Amino acid sequence: MSGLHTLRKFAAPEVIFGNGARFLLTKYVHNFSLSHCLVVTDKGVRSTGLVDALIAPLHEAGVRTTIFDDISPNPRDGQIRRGTAVFLDSRCDGVVAIGGGSPMDAAKAIGFMATNGADVLSFEGVDKVEAPAPPMICIPTTAGTSADISQFCIVNDTSRHIKIAIVAQAAIPDVALVDPECTYSMPPGLTAATGMDALTHAFEAYVSTVSSPTTDLFALDAVQLVRKHLRQAVEHPDDVEAREGMMRASMHAGYAFSNAILGAVHAMAHSLGGILDAPHGDCNAVLLPYVVRANFITVPERYRELAAAFGMSVKDMSDAVLVEELFNELQMFGRQLGIPEGLSGLNMDKGIIPRLAHTALQDACMLTNPRKFSQGEVEALYEEAW
């Protein structure tokens, strides 16, 4: 996608990957000379006991913590404001995020507000965060969102009923402790949805108009890992190899999309999440085959390479046949994992499609999609995915 002489930047946090990485939290808190951490999580993760287990060594080391767990899926602007007030009132000097994409996105946004003195919604867009956030350490508990290593932060603007994208260098955490053992408690449905999110990240990064040889490397590897490990992780949650493979897939897809950005699938999914509060991973999984089919004619060779990474035999297949085969493979893969077969399962009224399409076209992710869609074309994609 990119020219041979095009400059590209690659940004990533310090990452410690492997079973037991979570136990290095106290070490890194000390490395940053933190004395009082705001721990951002959600009630589901907190109920597993993981949060208490991780902050106990901090207390033993003399580090204070304040827990903020008022975070929902698709985190809201009001939750960010409340979390920021807790951070400031408690005189915290660092942030620890423990959870999936929602707590990590919320933690990023809380940090922006705390150091910039501006409302979370003012950071919408690219490079709108002027002052660095406080030191931030992420411990992901899902394998798919890659919020622990990306420069993206997604927040629900509840007044406009849209999901805003904050894309900034300041959104990259300082350290990610990526521990596959933290994902063992994920139920099968969440494992499937977050895994399909990782697959979508990889597909969209690979065909992005600002991809690079470096992001390509990670994107193709992520596709191979998802194909190899996701179904096993869903059906056998305690499979060590599958859980590690999916955590690596999530990380590699994150390296790809954080630097190459995304495309129409995410723009359309963000619109569904903002207006209907729909689950992000499921939306991506349903929409991906349709957007791939619509984009295919623009970058057929890129999709041929993605299909090969997905395990398809593409050597003697014409483009006309390949696009339909890839569409079918992606749909079948999702359905084998229990992903909804269409958007109708979201209890969505078809009358809202024009509004969904309009919002999707305003999303920052649409800018790097390889094909430029019209309002009518995006409406048609929503209709097809119904």
CSV table of C-alpha atoms in Angstrom, one decimal:
chain,number,residue,atom,x,y,z
A,1,MET,CA,0.0,0.0,0.0
A,2,SER,CA,2.8,2.5,0.9
A,3,GLY,CA,5.4,3.8,-1.5
A,4,LEU,CA,9.0,2.7,-1.1
A,5,HIS,CA,10.2,6.1,-0.2
A,6,THR,CA,7.3,7.0,2.2
A,7,LEU,CA,8.3,7.9,5.8
A,8,ARG,CA,6.5,5.9,8.4
A,9,LYS,CA,6.7,6.2,12.2
A,10,PHE,CA,6.3,3.1,14.4
A,11,ALA,CA,5.3,3.7,18.1
A,12,ALA,CA,4.9,1.2,20.9
A,13,PRO,CA,5.1,1.0,24.7
A,14,GLU,CA,7.6,-1.1,26.7
A,15,VAL,CA,6.0,-4.6,26.7
A,16,ILE,CA,6.7,-7.5,29.0
A,17,PHE,CA,5.0,-10.6,27.4
A,18,GLY,CA,4.5,-14.0,29.0
A,19,ASN,CA,2.9,-15.9,31.9
A,20,GLY,CA,3.5,-14.1,35.1
A,21,ALA,CA,4.2,-10.7,33.6
A,22,ARG,CA,1.5,-9.3,35.8
A,23,PHE,CA,3.7,-9.9,38.9
A,24,LEU,CA,6.1,-7.1,37.7
A,25,LEU,CA,3.5,-4.4,38.5
A,26,THR,CA,5.2,-3.4,41.7
A,27,LYS,CA,8.6,-3.2,40.0
A,28,TYR,CA,7.3,-0.8,37.4
A,29,VAL,CA,5.4,1.3,39.9
A,30,HIS,CA,8.7,1.8,41.7
A,31,ASN,CA,10.5,2.5,38.5
A,32,PHE,CA,8.1,5.5,37.9
A,33,SER,CA,8.5,6.6,41.6
A,34,LEU,CA,4.7,6.5,42.0
A,35,SER,CA,3.3,6.8,45.5
A,36,HIS,CA,-0.5,6.7,44.9
A,37,CYS,CA,-2.0,4.9,41.9
A,38,LEU,CA,-5.5,5.2,40.5
A,39,VAL,CA,-6.5,1.6,39.6
A,40,VAL,CA,-9.0,1.7,36.7
A,41,THR,CA,-11.0,-1.5,36.2
A,42,ASP,CA,-14.6,-2.7,36.0
A,43,LYS,CA,-16.8,-4.6,38.4
A,44,GLY,CA,-16.5,-7.8,36.4
A,45,VAL,CA,-12.8,-8.0,36.5
A,46,ARG,CA,-12.7,-6.9,40.1
A,47,SER,CA,-15.0,-9.7,41.0
A,48,THR,CA,-12.5,-12.3,39.8
A,49,GLY,CA,-10.1,-11.3,42.6
A,50,LEU,CA,-7.3,-10.3,40.2
A,51,VAL,CA,-7.3,-6.6,41.1
A,52,ASP,CA,-7.0,-7.3,44.9
A,53,ALA,CA,-4.2,-9.9,44.2
A,54,LEU,CA,-2.2,-7.4,42.1
A,55,ILE,CA,-2.5,-4.4,44.4
A,56,ALA,CA,-1.7,-6.3,47.6
A,57,PRO,CA,2.1,-6.2,46.9
A,58,LEU,CA,1.8,-2.5,46.2
A,59,HIS,CA,0.4,-1.9,49.6
A,60,GLU,CA,3.1,-4.0,51.2
A,61,ALA,CA,5.6,-1.8,49.4
A,62,GLY,CA,4.1,1.3,50.8
A,63,VAL,CA,2.3,2.4,47.6
A,64,ARG,CA,-1.3,3.6,48.1
A,65,THR,CA,-4.1,2.8,45.6
A,66,THR,CA,-7.6,4.1,44.9
A,67,ILE,CA,-9.8,1.8,42.8
A,68,PHE,CA,-12.2,3.2,40.3
A,69,ASP,CA,-14.4,0.5,38.8
A,70,ASP,CA,-17.4,2.6,37.5
A,71,ILE,CA,-16.6,1.6,33.9
A,72,SER,CA,-19.1,0.0,31.5
A,73,PRO,CA,-18.5,-1.6,28.1
A,74,ASN,CA,-18.2,1.3,25.6
A,75,PRO,CA,-17.0,3.7,28.4
A,76,ARG,CA,-19.0,6.9,28.7
A,77,ASP,CA,-17.7,10.5,28.9
A,78,GLY,CA,-19.5,10.9,32.3
A,79,GLN,CA,-17.5,7.9,33.7
A,80,ILE,CA,-14.3,9.5,32.5
A,81,ARG,CA,-15.2,12.8,34.3
A,82,ARG,CA,-16.0,11.0,37.5
A,83,GLY,CA,-12.8,9.0,37.3
A,84,THR,CA,-10.8,12.2,36.7
A,85,ALA,CA,-12.3,13.7,39.8
A,86,VAL,CA,-11.3,10.7,41.9
A,87,PHE,CA,-7.8,10.9,40.5
A,88,LEU,CA,-7.4,14.6,41.4
A,89,ASP,CA,-9.2,14.4,44.8
A,90,SER,CA,-7.1,11.4,45.8
A,91,ARG,CA,-3.9,13.2,44.7
A,92,CYS,CA,-2.8,10.2,42.6
A,93,ASP,CA,0.4,10.4,40.5
A,94,GLY,CA,-0.1,7.4,38.2
A,95,VAL,CA,-2.6,5.1,36.6
A,96,VAL,CA,-2.8,1.3,36.5
A,97,ALA,CA,-5.4,-0.1,34.1
A,98,ILE,CA,-6.5,-3.7,34.7
A,99,GLY,CA,-9.1,-5.2,32.3
A,100,GLY,CA,-10.2,-5.2,28.7
A,101,GLY,CA,-10.4,-2.4,26.3
A,102,SER,CA,-13.0,-0.3,28.2
A,103,PRO,CA,-11.0,0.1,31.4
A,104,MET,CA,-7.9,0.8,29.5
A,105,ASP,CA,-9.5,3.4,27.2
A,106,ALA,CA,-11.1,5.0,30.3
A,107,ALA,CA,-7.7,5.1,32.1
A,108,LYS,CA,-6.1,6.8,29.1
A,109,ALA,CA,-8.9,9.5,29.0
A,110,ILE,CA,-8.7,10.0,32.7
A,111,GLY,CA,-5.0,10.7,32.4
A,112,PHE,CA,-5.6,13.2,29.6
A,113,MET,CA,-8.1,15.1,31.6
A,114,ALA,CA,-6.0,15.1,34.7
A,115,THR,CA,-2.9,16.6,33.1
A,116,ASN,CA,-4.5,18.8,30.4
A,117,GLY,CA,-7.3,20.4,32.4
A,118,ALA,CA,-9.7,20.0,29.5
A,119,ASP,CA,-12.8,17.9,29.0
A,120,VAL,CA,-12.4,14.4,27.4
A,121,LEU,CA,-14.5,15.4,24.4
A,122,SER,CA,-12.1,18.1,23.4
A,123,PHE,CA,-9.4,15.5,22.6
A,124,GLU,CA,-11.5,14.0,19.7
A,125,GLY,CA,-9.4,13.5,16.6
A,126,VAL,CA,-5.7,13.2,15.9
A,127,ASP,CA,-3.0,14.7,18.1
A,128,LYS,CA,-5.2,16.9,20.2
A,129,VAL,CA,-3.7,15.9,23.5
A,130,GLU,CA,-1.1,18.5,24.3
A,131,ALA,CA,0.3,17.5,27.7
A,132,PRO,CA,1.5,14.0,28.5
A,133,ALA,CA,-0.7,11.8,30.7
A,134,PRO,CA,0.5,10.6,34.0
A,135,PRO,CA,2.6,7.4,34.0
A,136,MET,CA,0.3,4.5,32.9
A,137,ILE,CA,0.7,0.7,33.3
A,138,CYS,CA,-1.7,-1.6,31.6
A,139,ILE,CA,-2.5,-5.2,32.4
A,140,PRO,CA,-4.9,-6.6,29.8
A,141,THR,CA,-7.4,-9.3,30.7
A,142,THR,CA,-8.7,-9.9,27.2
A,143,ALA,CA,-7.0,-10.9,23.9
A,144,GLY,CA,-8.2,-8.6,21.2
A,145,THR,CA,-8.6,-4.9,21.9
A,146,SER,CA,-4.9,-4.1,22.1
A,147,ALA,CA,-5.7,-0.9,24.0
A,148,ASP,CA,-2.6,-1.7,26.2
A,149,ILE,CA,-0.2,-1.0,23.3
A,150,SER,CA,-2.1,1.3,20.9
A,151,GLN,CA,-2.4,5.1,20.4
A,152,PHE,CA,-6.2,4.9,20.2
A,153,CYS,CA,-8.7,5.8,22.9
A,154,ILE,CA,-12.4,5.3,22.2
A,155,VAL,CA,-15.0,7.0,24.4
A,156,ASN,CA,-18.8,7.3,24.1
A,157,ASP,CA,-20.1,10.8,23.7
A,158,THR,CA,-23.4,10.4,25.4
A,159,SER,CA,-24.9,13.7,24.3
A,160,ARG,CA,-24.3,13.0,20.6
A,161,HIS,CA,-24.7,9.2,20.9
A,162,ILE,CA,-21.4,8.6,19.0
A,163,LYS,CA,-18.1,6.9,19.8
A,164,ILE,CA,-15.3,9.4,19.5
A,165,ALA,CA,-11.7,8.3,18.6
A,166,ILE,CA,-8.8,10.0,20.3
A,167,VAL,CA,-5.6,9.2,18.5
A,168,ALA,CA,-2.5,10.5,20.1
A,169,GLN,CA,1.1,9.6,21.1
A,170,ALA,CA,0.0,10.3,24.6
A,171,ALA,CA,-2.5,7.5,24.5
A,172,ILE,CA,0.3,4.9,24.3
A,173,PRO,CA,0.8,3.4,27.8
A,174,ASP,CA,4.3,3.6,29.3
A,175,VAL,CA,4.3,-0.2,30.0
A,176,ALA,CA,2.1,-3.1,29.1
A,177,LEU,CA,2.3,-6.3,31.2
A,178,VAL,CA,0.8,-8.7,28.7
A,179,ASP,CA,0.1,-11.9,30.6
A,180,PRO,CA,-1.9,-14.7,28.9
A,181,GLU,CA,-2.9,-16.1,32.3
A,182,CYS,CA,-5.0,-13.1,32.9
A,183,THR,CA,-7.3,-14.2,30.0
A,184,TYR,CA,-8.2,-17.6,31.4
A,185,SER,CA,-11.4,-16.3,33.1
A,186,MET,CA,-12.9,-14.9,29.9
A,187,PRO,CA,-16.1,-16.7,29.0
A,188,PRO,CA,-16.3,-18.3,25.5
A,189,GLY,CA,-18.5,-15.5,24.0
A,190,LEU,CA,-16.0,-12.8,25.1
A,191,THR,CA,-13.1,-14.9,23.9
A,192,ALA,CA,-14.7,-15.1,20.5
A,193,ALA,CA,-15.7,-11.5,20.2
A,194,THR,CA,-12.3,-10.1,21.3
A,195,GLY,CA,-10.5,-12.6,19.0
A,196,MET,CA,-12.5,-11.4,16.1
A,197,ASP,CA,-11.7,-7.8,17.0
A,198,ALA,CA,-8.0,-8.8,16.7
A,199,LEU,CA,-8.6,-10.4,13.3
A,200,THR,CA,-10.4,-7.2,12.2
A,201,HIS,CA,-7.5,-5.1,13.4
A,202,ALA,CA,-5.1,-7.1,11.3
A,203,PHE,CA,-7.2,-7.2,8.2
A,204,GLU,CA,-7.9,-3.4,8.3
A,205,ALA,CA,-4.3,-2.5,9.1
A,206,TYR,CA,-3.0,-4.5,6.2
A,207,VAL,CA,-5.2,-2.8,3.6
A,208,SER,CA,-4.9,0.7,5.2
A,209,THR,CA,-3.7,3.5,3.0
A,210,VAL,CA,-0.9,4.2,5.5
A,211,SER,CA,0.3,0.7,6.1
A,212,SER,CA,4.1,-0.1,6.0
A,213,PRO,CA,6.3,-3.1,5.7
A,214,THR,CA,6.6,-3.1,9.5
A,215,THR,CA,2.9,-3.1,10.2
A,216,ASP,CA,2.4,-5.6,7.4
A,217,LEU,CA,4.6,-8.1,9.1
A,218,PHE,CA,2.6,-7.9,12.3
A,219,ALA,CA,-0.8,-7.9,10.6
A,220,LEU,CA,-0.1,-11.1,8.6
A,221,ASP,CA,1.3,-12.9,11.7
A,222,ALA,CA,-1.8,-11.9,13.7
A,223,VAL,CA,-4.1,-13.3,11.0
A,224,GLN,CA,-2.2,-16.6,11.1
A,225,LEU,CA,-2.3,-16.8,14.9
A,226,VAL,CA,-6.0,-16.0,15.1
A,227,ARG,CA,-6.8,-18.7,12.5
A,228,LYS,CA,-4.7,-21.2,14.4
A,229,HIS,CA,-5.7,-20.5,18.0
A,230,LEU,CA,-9.0,-18.7,18.4
A,231,ARG,CA,-11.4,-21.7,18.0
A,232,GLN,CA,-9.3,-23.7,20.4
A,233,ALA,CA,-9.3,-20.9,23.0
A,234,VAL,CA,-13.1,-20.6,22.7
A,235,GLU,CA,-13.7,-24.4,23.1
A,236,HIS,CA,-10.9,-25.1,25.6
A,237,PRO,CA,-10.4,-22.0,27.8
A,238,ASP,CA,-7.6,-23.6,29.8
A,239,ASP,CA,-5.5,-24.5,26.8
A,240,VAL,CA,-2.2,-22.8,27.5
A,241,GLU,CA,-0.9,-22.7,23.9
A,242,ALA,CA,-4.2,-21.3,22.6
A,243,ARG,CA,-4.4,-18.5,25.2
A,244,GLU,CA,-0.8,-17.5,24.6
A,245,GLY,CA,-1.3,-17.6,20.9
A,246,MET,CA,-4.3,-15.4,21.1
A,247,MET,CA,-2.6,-12.9,23.4
A,248,ARG,CA,0.3,-12.7,20.9
A,249,ALA,CA,-2.2,-12.3,18.1
A,250,SER,CA,-3.8,-9.4,19.9
A,251,MET,CA,-0.5,-7.8,20.6
A,252,HIS,CA,0.7,-8.1,17.0
A,253,ALA,CA,-2.6,-6.9,15.6
A,254,GLY,CA,-2.2,-3.9,18.0
A,255,TYR,CA,1.2,-3.1,16.7
A,256,ALA,CA,-0.2,-3.1,13.2
A,257,PHE,CA,-3.3,-1.0,13.6
A,258,SER,CA,-1.9,1.4,16.2
A,259,ASN,CA,0.5,2.6,13.5
A,260,ALA,CA,-1.4,1.8,10.2
A,261,ILE,CA,-4.8,2.9,11.6
A,262,LEU,CA,-8.0,1.0,10.6
A,263,GLY,CA,-10.9,1.2,8.1
A,264,ALA,CA,-14.6,1.1,7.3
A,265,VAL,CA,-15.3,-1.9,9.6
A,266,HIS,CA,-14.3,0.0,12.7
A,267,ALA,CA,-15.9,3.2,11.5
A,268,MET,CA,-19.2,1.3,11.1
A,269,ALA,CA,-18.8,-0.6,14.3
A,270,HIS,CA,-18.1,2.6,16.3
A,271,SER,CA,-21.3,4.1,14.9
A,272,LEU,CA,-23.3,1.0,16.1
A,273,GLY,CA,-21.6,1.2,19.5
A,274,GLY,CA,-22.3,4.9,19.9
A,275,ILE,CA,-25.9,4.9,18.8
A,276,LEU,CA,-27.0,1.5,20.0
A,277,ASP,CA,-24.4,0.7,22.6
A,278,ALA,CA,-23.8,-2.5,20.6
A,279,PRO,CA,-20.9,-4.9,21.6
A,280,HIS,CA,-17.8,-3.9,19.6
A,281,GLY,CA,-16.3,-7.3,18.9
A,282,ASP,CA,-19.6,-8.7,17.6
A,283,CYS,CA,-20.2,-5.7,15.4
A,284,ASN,CA,-16.7,-6.1,13.8
A,285,ALA,CA,-17.2,-9.8,13.3
A,286,VAL,CA,-20.5,-9.3,11.5
A,287,LEU,CA,-19.4,-6.4,9.3
A,288,LEU,CA,-15.9,-7.7,8.3
A,289,PRO,CA,-16.9,-10.0,5.5
A,290,TYR,CA,-19.1,-7.4,3.9
A,291,VAL,CA,-16.5,-4.6,4.0
A,292,VAL,CA,-13.8,-7.0,2.7
A,293,ARG,CA,-16.1,-7.9,-0.3
A,294,ALA,CA,-16.8,-4.2,-1.0
A,295,ASN,CA,-13.1,-3.2,-0.6
A,296,PHE,CA,-11.7,-6.1,-2.6
A,297,ILE,CA,-11.7,-4.5,-6.1
A,298,THR,CA,-9.6,-1.6,-4.8
A,299,VAL,CA,-6.7,-3.7,-3.4
A,300,PRO,CA,-7.1,-7.3,-4.6
A,301,GLU,CA,-3.5,-8.3,-4.1
A,302,ARG,CA,-3.6,-7.2,-0.5
A,303,TYR,CA,-6.6,-9.3,0.2
A,304,ARG,CA,-5.1,-12.3,-1.7
A,305,GLU,CA,-2.2,-12.1,0.8
A,306,LEU,CA,-4.6,-11.9,3.7
A,307,ALA,CA,-6.5,-14.9,2.4
A,308,ALA,CA,-3.3,-16.9,2.2
A,309,ALA,CA,-2.4,-15.9,5.8
A,310,PHE,CA,-5.9,-17.0,6.8
A,311,GLY,CA,-5.1,-20.5,5.5
A,312,MET,CA,-6.8,-20.4,2.1
A,313,SER,CA,-5.2,-21.9,-1.0
A,314,VAL,CA,-5.3,-18.9,-3.4
A,315,LYS,CA,-2.6,-19.7,-6.0
A,316,ASP,CA,-4.9,-20.6,-9.0
A,317,MET,CA,-8.0,-18.7,-7.8
A,318,SER,CA,-9.3,-15.8,-9.9
A,319,ASP,CA,-10.1,-12.5,-8.1
A,320,ALA,CA,-13.8,-13.0,-8.8
A,321,VAL,CA,-13.8,-16.4,-7.1
A,322,LEU,CA,-11.4,-15.4,-4.3
A,323,VAL,CA,-13.5,-12.5,-3.1
A,324,GLU,CA,-16.6,-14.8,-2.6
A,325,GLU,CA,-14.5,-17.6,-1.1
A,326,LEU,CA,-12.9,-15.2,1.4
A,327,PHE,CA,-16.3,-13.7,2.2
A,328,ASN,CA,-17.6,-17.2,2.9
A,329,GLU,CA,-14.6,-18.2,5.0
A,330,LEU,CA,-14.8,-15.2,7.2
A,331,GLN,CA,-18.5,-15.7,7.8
A,332,MET,CA,-18.2,-19.4,8.5
A,333,PHE,CA,-15.3,-18.8,10.9
A,334,GLY,CA,-17.3,-16.3,12.9
A,335,ARG,CA,-20.4,-18.6,13.0
A,336,GLN,CA,-18.4,-21.5,14.2
A,337,LEU,CA,-17.4,-19.3,17.1
A,338,GLY,CA,-21.0,-18.4,17.9
A,339,ILE,CA,-20.8,-14.9,16.5
A,340,PRO,CA,-24.3,-13.4,15.6
A,341,GLU,CA,-25.2,-14.0,12.0
A,342,GLY,CA,-26.3,-10.5,11.3
A,343,LEU,CA,-27.0,-7.1,12.8
A,344,SER,CA,-30.7,-7.9,13.2
A,345,GLY,CA,-29.6,-9.6,16.5
A,346,LEU,CA,-28.9,-6.2,17.9
A,347,ASN,CA,-32.6,-5.4,17.9
A,348,MET,CA,-31.9,-2.5,15.5
A,349,ASP,CA,-34.6,-0.7,13.6
A,350,LYS,CA,-33.6,-0.5,9.9
A,351,GLY,CA,-34.9,3.1,9.9
A,352,ILE,CA,-31.7,4.1,11.8
A,353,ILE,CA,-29.4,3.0,9.0
A,354,PRO,CA,-29.0,6.4,7.3
A,355,ARG,CA,-28.0,7.9,10.7
A,356,LEU,CA,-25.5,5.1,11.3
A,357,ALA,CA,-24.0,5.6,7.8
A,358,HIS,CA,-23.7,9.3,8.3
A,359,THR,CA,-21.9,8.9,11.6
A,360,ALA,CA,-19.6,6.2,10.2
A,361,LEU,CA,-18.5,8.4,7.4
A,362,GLN,CA,-17.4,11.0,10.0
A,363,ASP,CA,-15.3,8.5,11.9
A,364,ALA,CA,-11.5,9.0,11.7
A,365,CYS,CA,-11.0,5.3,10.8
A,366,MET,CA,-12.8,5.8,7.5
A,367,LEU,CA,-10.0,8.1,6.3
A,368,THR,CA,-7.5,5.2,5.9
A,369,ASN,CA,-10.0,2.7,4.3
A,370,PRO,CA,-8.6,1.8,0.8
A,371,ARG,CA,-11.9,2.6,-0.9
A,372,LYS,CA,-13.9,5.8,-0.5
A,373,PHE,CA,-17.5,5.1,0.2
A,374,SER,CA,-20.5,7.3,-0.3
A,375,GLN,CA,-23.4,7.6,2.1
A,376,GLY,CA,-25.5,5.3,0.0
A,377,GLU,CA,-22.8,2.7,-0.2
A,378,VAL,CA,-22.3,2.6,3.5
A,379,GLU,CA,-26.1,2.3,4.0
A,380,ALA,CA,-26.1,-0.6,1.6
A,381,LEU,CA,-23.3,-2.4,3.6
A,382,TYR,CA,-25.4,-2.1,6.8
A,383,GLU,CA,-28.4,-3.4,4.8
A,384,GLU,CA,-26.4,-6.4,3.5
A,385,ALA,CA,-25.1,-7.2,7.0
A,386,TRP,CA,-28.7,-7.1,8.4
